[in-house]
PDB file of C-alpha atoms in Angstrom:
ATOM      1  CA  MET H   5      35.556   5.795  -3.136  1.00  0.00           C
ATOM      2  CA  THR H   6      32.004   6.512  -4.031  1.00  0.00           C
ATOM      3  CA  ASP H   7      30.954   9.407  -6.219  1.00  0.00           C
ATOM      4  CA  LEU H   8      29.757  12.293  -4.040  1.00  0.00           C
ATOM      5  CA  THR H   9      29.002  14.659  -6.949  1.00  0.00           C
ATOM      6  CA  PRO H  10      25.191  14.284  -6.708  1.00  0.00           C
ATOM      7  CA  ILE H  11      25.302  15.329  -3.031  1.00  0.00           C
ATOM      8  CA  TYR H  12      27.245  18.495  -3.884  1.00  0.00           C
ATOM      9  CA  ARG H  13      24.971  19.227  -6.833  1.00  0.00           C
ATOM     10  CA  ILE H  14      21.829  18.913  -4.694  1.00  0.00           C
ATOM     11  CA  ALA H  15      23.365  20.948  -1.869  1.00  0.00           C
ATOM     12  CA  GLY H  16      24.380  23.678  -4.351  1.00  0.00           C
ATOM     13  CA  LEU H  17      20.893  23.893  -5.831  1.00  0.00           C
ATOM     14  CA  GLY H  18      19.412  23.939  -2.323  1.00  0.00           C
ATOM     15  CA  ILE H  19      21.612  26.848  -1.254  1.00  0.00           C
ATOM     16  CA  LEU H  20      20.906  28.740  -4.489  1.00  0.00           C
ATOM     17  CA  VAL H  21      17.149  28.289  -4.072  1.00  0.00           C
ATOM     18  CA  ALA H  22      17.338  29.320  -0.401  1.00  0.00           C
ATOM     19  CA  VAL H  23      19.240  32.536  -1.214  1.00  0.00           C
ATOM     20  CA  LEU H  24      16.919  33.459  -4.106  1.00  0.00           C
ATOM     21  CA  ASN H  25      13.984  32.658  -1.843  1.00  0.00           C
ATOM     22  CA  ILE H  26      15.208  35.147   0.752  1.00  0.00           C
ATOM     23  CA  PHE H  27      15.632  37.798  -1.976  1.00  0.00           C
ATOM     24  CA  LEU H  28      12.119  37.233  -3.298  1.00  0.00           C
ATOM     25  CA  VAL H  29      10.557  37.281   0.161  1.00  0.00           C
ATOM     26  CA  GLN H  30      12.395  40.524   0.951  1.00  0.00           C
ATOM     27  CA  ALA H  31      11.111  42.011  -2.324  1.00  0.00           C
ATOM     28  CA  ASP H  32       7.560  41.137  -1.210  1.00  0.00           C
ATOM     29  CA  ARG H  33       7.071  38.455  -3.877  1.00  0.00           C
ATOM     30  CA  LYS H  34       5.898  35.574  -1.754  1.00  0.00           C
ATOM     31  CA  GLU H  35       4.148  33.878  -4.692  1.00  0.00           C
ATOM     32  CA  GLN H  36       7.283  33.685  -6.815  1.00  0.00           C
ATOM     33  CA  ALA H  37       9.308  32.573  -3.786  1.00  0.00           C
ATOM     34  CA  GLN H  38       6.966  29.653  -3.223  1.00  0.00           C
ATOM     35  CA  MET H  39       7.028  28.740  -6.922  1.00  0.00           C
ATOM     36  CA  LEU H  40      10.825  28.841  -6.949  1.00  0.00           C
ATOM     37  CA  SER H  41      11.010  26.567  -3.920  1.00  0.00           C
ATOM     38  CA  LEU H  42       8.607  24.126  -5.555  1.00  0.00           C
ATOM     39  CA  ALA H  43      10.575  24.191  -8.832  1.00  0.00           C
ATOM     40  CA  GLY H  44      13.803  23.465  -6.954  1.00  0.00           C
ATOM     41  CA  VAL H  45      12.266  20.497  -5.173  1.00  0.00           C
ATOM     42  CA  ILE H  46      10.921  19.122  -8.456  1.00  0.00           C
ATOM     43  CA  ILE H  47      14.301  19.465 -10.208  1.00  0.00           C
ATOM     44  CA  VAL H  48      16.062  17.650  -7.365  1.00  0.00           C
ATOM     45  CA  LEU H  49      13.349  14.977  -7.354  1.00  0.00           C
ATOM     46  CA  LEU H  50      13.908  14.445 -11.111  1.00  0.00           C
ATOM     47  CA  TRP H  51      17.622  13.810 -10.430  1.00  0.00           C
ATOM     48  CA  LEU H  52      16.779  11.573  -7.502  1.00  0.00           C
ATOM     49  CA  VAL H  53      14.264   9.467  -9.390  1.00  0.00           C
ATOM     50  CA  GLN H  54      16.994   8.398 -11.814  1.00  0.00           C
ATOM     51  CA  MET H  55      19.326   7.572  -8.932  1.00  0.00           C
ATOM     52  CA  VAL H  56      16.607   5.620  -7.107  1.00  0.00           C
ATOM     53  CA  ALA H  57      15.924   3.658 -10.289  1.00  0.00           C
ATOM     54  CA  GLN H  58      19.636   2.859 -10.555  1.00  0.00           C
ATOM     55  CA  LEU H  59      19.691   1.820  -6.890  1.00  0.00           C
ATOM     56  CA  PHE H  60      16.735  -0.538  -7.302  1.00  0.00           C
ATOM     57  CA  GLU H  61      18.256  -2.028 -10.446  1.00  0.00           C
ATOM     58  CA  ASN H  62      21.490  -2.631  -8.544  1.00  0.00           C
ATOM     59  CA  VAL H  63      19.640  -4.263  -5.635  1.00  0.00           C
ATOM     60  CA  GLU H  64      17.873  -6.504  -8.123  1.00  0.00           C
ATOM     61  CA  ALA H  65      21.152  -7.408  -9.822  1.00  0.00           C
ATOM     62  CA  VAL H  66      22.937  -8.152  -6.542  1.00  0.00           C
ATOM     63  CA  PHE H  67      20.264 -10.529  -5.246  1.00  0.00           C
ATOM     64  CA  ARG H  68      19.600 -12.280  -8.555  1.00  0.00           C
ATOM     65  CA  TRP H  69      20.811 -15.839  -8.706  1.00  0.00           C
TER      66      TRP H  69
ATOM     67  CA  MET Q   9      36.863   1.083   4.565  1.00  0.00           C
ATOM     68  CA  LEU Q  10      37.217   4.842   4.132  1.00  0.00           C
ATOM     69  CA  TRP Q  11      33.551   5.230   3.238  1.00  0.00           C
ATOM     70  CA  LEU Q  12      32.224   4.553   6.756  1.00  0.00           C
ATOM     71  CA  PRO Q  13      33.683   7.679   8.426  1.00  0.00           C
ATOM     72  CA  VAL Q  14      32.641   9.735   5.411  1.00  0.00           C
ATOM     73  CA  ALA Q  15      29.065   8.432   5.560  1.00  0.00           C
ATOM     74  CA  ALA Q  16      28.883   8.933   9.327  1.00  0.00           C
ATOM     75  CA  GLY Q  17      30.239  12.480   9.014  1.00  0.00           C
ATOM     76  CA  ILE Q  18      27.754  13.414   6.305  1.00  0.00           C
ATOM     77  CA  ALA Q  19      25.008  11.843   8.439  1.00  0.00           C
ATOM     78  CA  MET Q  20      25.918  14.024  11.440  1.00  0.00           C
ATOM     79  CA  VAL Q  21      25.976  17.210   9.378  1.00  0.00           C
ATOM     80  CA  LEU Q  22      22.693  16.294   7.685  1.00  0.00           C
ATOM     81  CA  THR Q  23      21.042  15.498  11.030  1.00  0.00           C
ATOM     82  CA  ALA Q  24      21.836  18.992  12.247  1.00  0.00           C
ATOM     83  CA  ILE Q  25      20.565  20.554   9.013  1.00  0.00           C
ATOM     84  CA  GLN Q  26      17.472  18.347   8.925  1.00  0.00           C
ATOM     85  CA  SER Q  27      16.119  19.649  12.247  1.00  0.00           C
ATOM     86  CA  GLU Q  28      16.056  23.111  10.687  1.00  0.00           C
ATOM     87  CA  LEU Q  29      14.776  21.986   7.279  1.00  0.00           C
ATOM     88  CA  ARG Q  30      11.976  19.875   8.745  1.00  0.00           C
ATOM     89  CA  GLU Q  31      10.347  22.982  10.232  1.00  0.00           C
ATOM     90  CA  GLU Q  32      11.097  25.505   7.493  1.00  0.00           C
ATOM     91  CA  HIS Q  33      10.993  23.419   4.282  1.00  0.00           C
ATOM     92  CA  PRO Q  34       9.551  19.917   4.810  1.00  0.00           C
ATOM     93  CA  ALA Q  35       9.874  19.043   1.099  1.00  0.00           C
ATOM     94  CA  TRP Q  36      13.611  19.778   1.124  1.00  0.00           C
ATOM     95  CA  ALA Q  37      13.997  17.666   4.256  1.00  0.00           C
ATOM     96  CA  VAL Q  38      12.516  14.662   2.451  1.00  0.00           C
ATOM     97  CA  VAL Q  39      14.657  15.291  -0.645  1.00  0.00           C
ATOM     98  CA  THR Q  40      17.811  15.528   1.489  1.00  0.00           C
ATOM     99  CA  ALA Q  41      17.068  12.306   3.339  1.00  0.00           C
ATOM    100  CA  LEU Q  42      16.289  10.527   0.059  1.00  0.00           C
ATOM    101  CA  SER Q  43      19.496  11.687  -1.613  1.00  0.00           C
ATOM    102  CA  PHE Q  44      21.619  10.621   1.378  1.00  0.00           C
ATOM    103  CA  MET Q  45      19.939   7.228   1.486  1.00  0.00           C
ATOM    104  CA  VAL Q  46      20.414   6.633  -2.248  1.00  0.00           C
ATOM    105  CA  VAL Q  47      24.084   7.680  -2.330  1.00  0.00           C
ATOM    106  CA  VAL Q  48      25.061   5.612   0.724  1.00  0.00           C
ATOM    107  CA  SER Q  49      23.123   2.556  -0.474  1.00  0.00           C
ATOM    108  CA  LEU Q  50      24.668   2.786  -3.946  1.00  0.00           C
ATOM    109  CA  ALA Q  51      28.103   2.882  -2.308  1.00  0.00           C
ATOM    110  CA  LEU Q  52      27.299  -0.107  -0.085  1.00  0.00           C
ATOM    111  CA  LEU Q  53      25.828  -2.396  -2.738  1.00  0.00           C
ATOM    112  CA  PRO Q  54      29.114  -3.570  -4.319  1.00  0.00           C
ATOM    113  CA  ARG Q  55      30.256  -4.826  -0.882  1.00  0.00           C
ATOM    114  CA  LEU Q  56      26.969  -6.603  -0.390  1.00  0.00           C
ATOM    115  CA  GLU Q  57      27.460  -8.219  -3.778  1.00  0.00           C
ATOM    116  CA  GLY Q  58      30.598  -9.921  -2.472  1.00  0.00           C
ATOM    117  CA  VAL Q  59      28.704 -11.327   0.532  1.00  0.00           C
ATOM    118  CA  VAL Q  60      25.924 -12.658  -1.672  1.00  0.00           C
ATOM    119  CA  ALA Q  61      28.504 -14.226  -3.990  1.00  0.00           C
ATOM    120  CA  VAL Q  62      30.013 -16.066  -1.000  1.00  0.00           C
ATOM    121  CA  PHE Q  63      26.561 -17.283   0.042  1.00  0.00           C
ATOM    122  CA  THR Q  64      25.757 -18.636  -3.409  1.00  0.00           C
ATOM    123  CA  GLU Q  65      29.167 -20.311  -3.556  1.00  0.00           C
ATOM    124  CA  MET Q  66      28.509 -21.961  -0.185  1.00  0.00           C
ATOM    125  CA  ALA Q  67      25.122 -23.139  -1.424  1.00  0.00           C
ATOM    126  CA  GLU Q  68      26.695 -24.590  -4.542  1.00  0.00           C
ATOM    127  CA  THR Q  69      29.323 -26.392  -2.467  1.00  0.00           C
ATOM    128  CA  ALA Q  70      26.638 -27.815  -0.175  1.00  0.00           C
ATOM    129  CA  ASN Q  71      24.579 -28.862  -3.206  1.00  0.00           C
ATOM    130  CA  VAL Q  72      21.582 -26.761  -2.153  1.00  0.00           C
ATOM    131  CA  SER Q  73      19.238 -26.343  -5.081  1.00  0.00           C
ATOM    132  CA  SER Q  74      18.655 -22.831  -6.416  1.00  0.00           C
ATOM    133  CA  ILE Q  75      14.929 -23.396  -5.797  1.00  0.00           C
ATOM    134  CA  TYR Q  76      15.654 -22.982  -2.085  1.00  0.00           C
ATOM    135  CA  LEU Q  77      18.236 -20.196  -2.134  1.00  0.00           C
ATOM    136  CA  ALA Q  78      16.686 -17.901  -4.737  1.00  0.00           C
ATOM    137  CA  PRO Q  79      13.534 -17.110  -2.672  1.00  0.00           C
ATOM    138  CA  VAL Q  80      15.706 -16.188   0.327  1.00  0.00           C
ATOM    139  CA  LEU Q  81      17.816 -13.751  -1.693  1.00  0.00           C
ATOM    140  CA  LYS Q  82      14.719 -12.326  -3.387  1.00  0.00           C
ATOM    141  CA  ALA Q  83      13.017 -11.836  -0.016  1.00  0.00           C
ATOM    142  CA  ILE Q  84      16.074  -9.941   1.270  1.00  0.00           C
ATOM    143  CA  ALA Q  85      16.029  -7.699  -1.813  1.00  0.00           C
ATOM    144  CA  VAL Q  86      12.301  -7.020  -1.436  1.00  0.00           C
ATOM    145  CA  ALA Q  87      12.787  -6.221   2.260  1.00  0.00           C
ATOM    146  CA  TYR Q  88      15.547  -3.727   1.430  1.00  0.00           C
ATOM    147  CA  ILE Q  89      13.578  -1.969  -1.294  1.00  0.00           C
ATOM    148  CA  THR Q  90      10.385  -1.728   0.759  1.00  0.00           C
ATOM    149  CA  SER Q  91      12.225  -0.537   3.861  1.00  0.00           C
ATOM    150  CA  PHE Q  92      13.706   2.350   1.836  1.00  0.00           C
ATOM    151  CA  GLY Q  93      10.257   3.579   0.866  1.00  0.00           C
ATOM    152  CA  VAL Q  94       8.577   2.822   4.191  1.00  0.00           C
ATOM    153  CA  GLN Q  95      11.198   4.579   6.288  1.00  0.00           C
ATOM    154  CA  LEU Q  96      11.186   7.660   4.088  1.00  0.00           C
ATOM    155  CA  SER Q  97       7.418   8.131   4.017  1.00  0.00           C
ATOM    156  CA  ARG Q  98       7.052   7.318   7.727  1.00  0.00           C
ATOM    157  CA  GLU Q  99       9.623   9.963   8.635  1.00  0.00           C
ATOM    158  CA  ALA Q 100       7.741  12.512   6.569  1.00  0.00           C
ATOM    159  CA  GLY Q 101       4.596  11.686   8.552  1.00  0.00           C
ATOM    160  CA  GLU Q 102       2.807   9.826   5.757  1.00  0.00           C
ATOM    161  CA  GLU Q 103       1.691   6.828   7.757  1.00  0.00           C
ATOM    162  CA  THR Q 104      -0.893   5.718   5.152  1.00  0.00           C
ATOM    163  CA  ILE Q 105       1.626   5.561   2.305  1.00  0.00           C
ATOM    164  CA  ALA Q 106       4.159   3.786   4.505  1.00  0.00           C
ATOM    165  CA  THR Q 107       1.640   1.129   5.570  1.00  0.00           C
ATOM    166  CA  THR Q 108       0.575   0.573   1.963  1.00  0.00           C
ATOM    167  CA  ILE Q 109       4.158   0.013   0.806  1.00  0.00           C
ATOM    168  CA  GLU Q 110       4.684  -2.309   3.770  1.00  0.00           C
ATOM    169  CA  LEU Q 111       1.645  -4.339   2.764  1.00  0.00           C
ATOM    170  CA  ALA Q 112       2.865  -4.514  -0.838  1.00  0.00           C
ATOM    171  CA  GLY Q 113       6.244  -5.776   0.361  1.00  0.00           C
ATOM    172  CA  LYS Q 114       4.594  -8.439   2.506  1.00  0.00           C
ATOM    173  CA  VAL Q 115       2.479  -9.648  -0.405  1.00  0.00           C
ATOM    174  CA  VAL Q 116       5.504  -9.801  -2.724  1.00  0.00           C
ATOM    175  CA  ILE Q 117       7.530 -11.758  -0.146  1.00  0.00           C
ATOM    176  CA  LEU Q 118       4.588 -14.145   0.256  1.00  0.00           C
ATOM    177  CA  LEU Q 119       4.474 -14.624  -3.524  1.00  0.00           C
ATOM    178  CA  VAL Q 120       8.221 -15.302  -3.560  1.00  0.00           C
ATOM    179  CA  ALA Q 121       7.838 -17.856  -0.746  1.00  0.00           C
ATOM    180  CA  VAL Q 122       5.036 -19.844  -2.415  1.00  0.00           C
ATOM    181  CA  PRO Q 123       7.393 -22.385  -4.073  1.00  0.00           C
ATOM    182  CA  LEU Q 124       9.038 -23.028  -0.698  1.00  0.00           C
ATOM    183  CA  ILE Q 125       5.686 -23.617   1.002  1.00  0.00           C
ATOM    184  CA  GLN Q 126       4.768 -25.944  -1.847  1.00  0.00           C
ATOM    185  CA  ALA Q 127       8.019 -27.869  -1.407  1.00  0.00           C
ATOM    186  CA  ILE Q 128       7.454 -28.236   2.346  1.00  0.00           C
ATOM    187  CA  PHE Q 129       3.906 -29.424   1.717  1.00  0.00           C
ATOM    188  CA  SER Q 130       4.909 -31.999  -0.879  1.00  0.00           C
ATOM    189  CA  THR Q 131       7.698 -33.266   1.421  1.00  0.00           C
ATOM    190  CA  LEU Q 132       5.169 -33.627   4.230  1.00  0.00           C
ATOM    191  CA  LEU Q 133       2.796 -35.563   1.994  1.00  0.00           C
ATOM    192  CA  ALA Q 134       5.648 -37.824   0.873  1.00  0.00           C
ATOM    193  CA  LEU Q 135       6.544 -38.484   4.533  1.00  0.00           C
ATOM    194  CA  LEU Q 136       2.971 -39.490   5.259  1.00  0.00           C
ATOM    195  CA  ASP Q 137       2.874 -41.740   2.156  1.00  0.00           C
ATOM    196  CA  TYR Q 138      -0.165 -39.908   0.970  1.00  0.00           C
TER     197      TYR Q 138
END
């Protein structure tokens, strides 16, 4: 069975960012809320870039002859 | 074959979430789609490896030279990699980026196919006793 940990990790960070976002918007700090959302996306993208690199390496390895 | 129901289930849940995310947080929608695509593809690749191994074995049995099989496999790999990028950027509404990646994939496939075209050409010339 494949490793689903990255999915859970990304979902967890997404929920955390969403909740904090709601708090910040309620506290009238729209700027910080936007920054937090952006930071979350960048963190997840950093994880994903490594996974995409691994995926492309695997594709290359599978079709190499 | 347990992974297929799991992947389909995650896909259904994500589809429902995506319709909300796409309107509220477009960046998170892209990130979610990308992560799903990467995880499912990583899970599928080992199976694909078996299929490719069978193909290469068949080619070896039929005495087909690697000059002819390697471009085919490379073209498939290039098509997969480009389709990942193209689909993702097209869904996010970035038609320009998607078209550019598509063009790059076409050029790379053309480059991969050059030896084959050369082989066909030289065979033709040999047939015509040129």
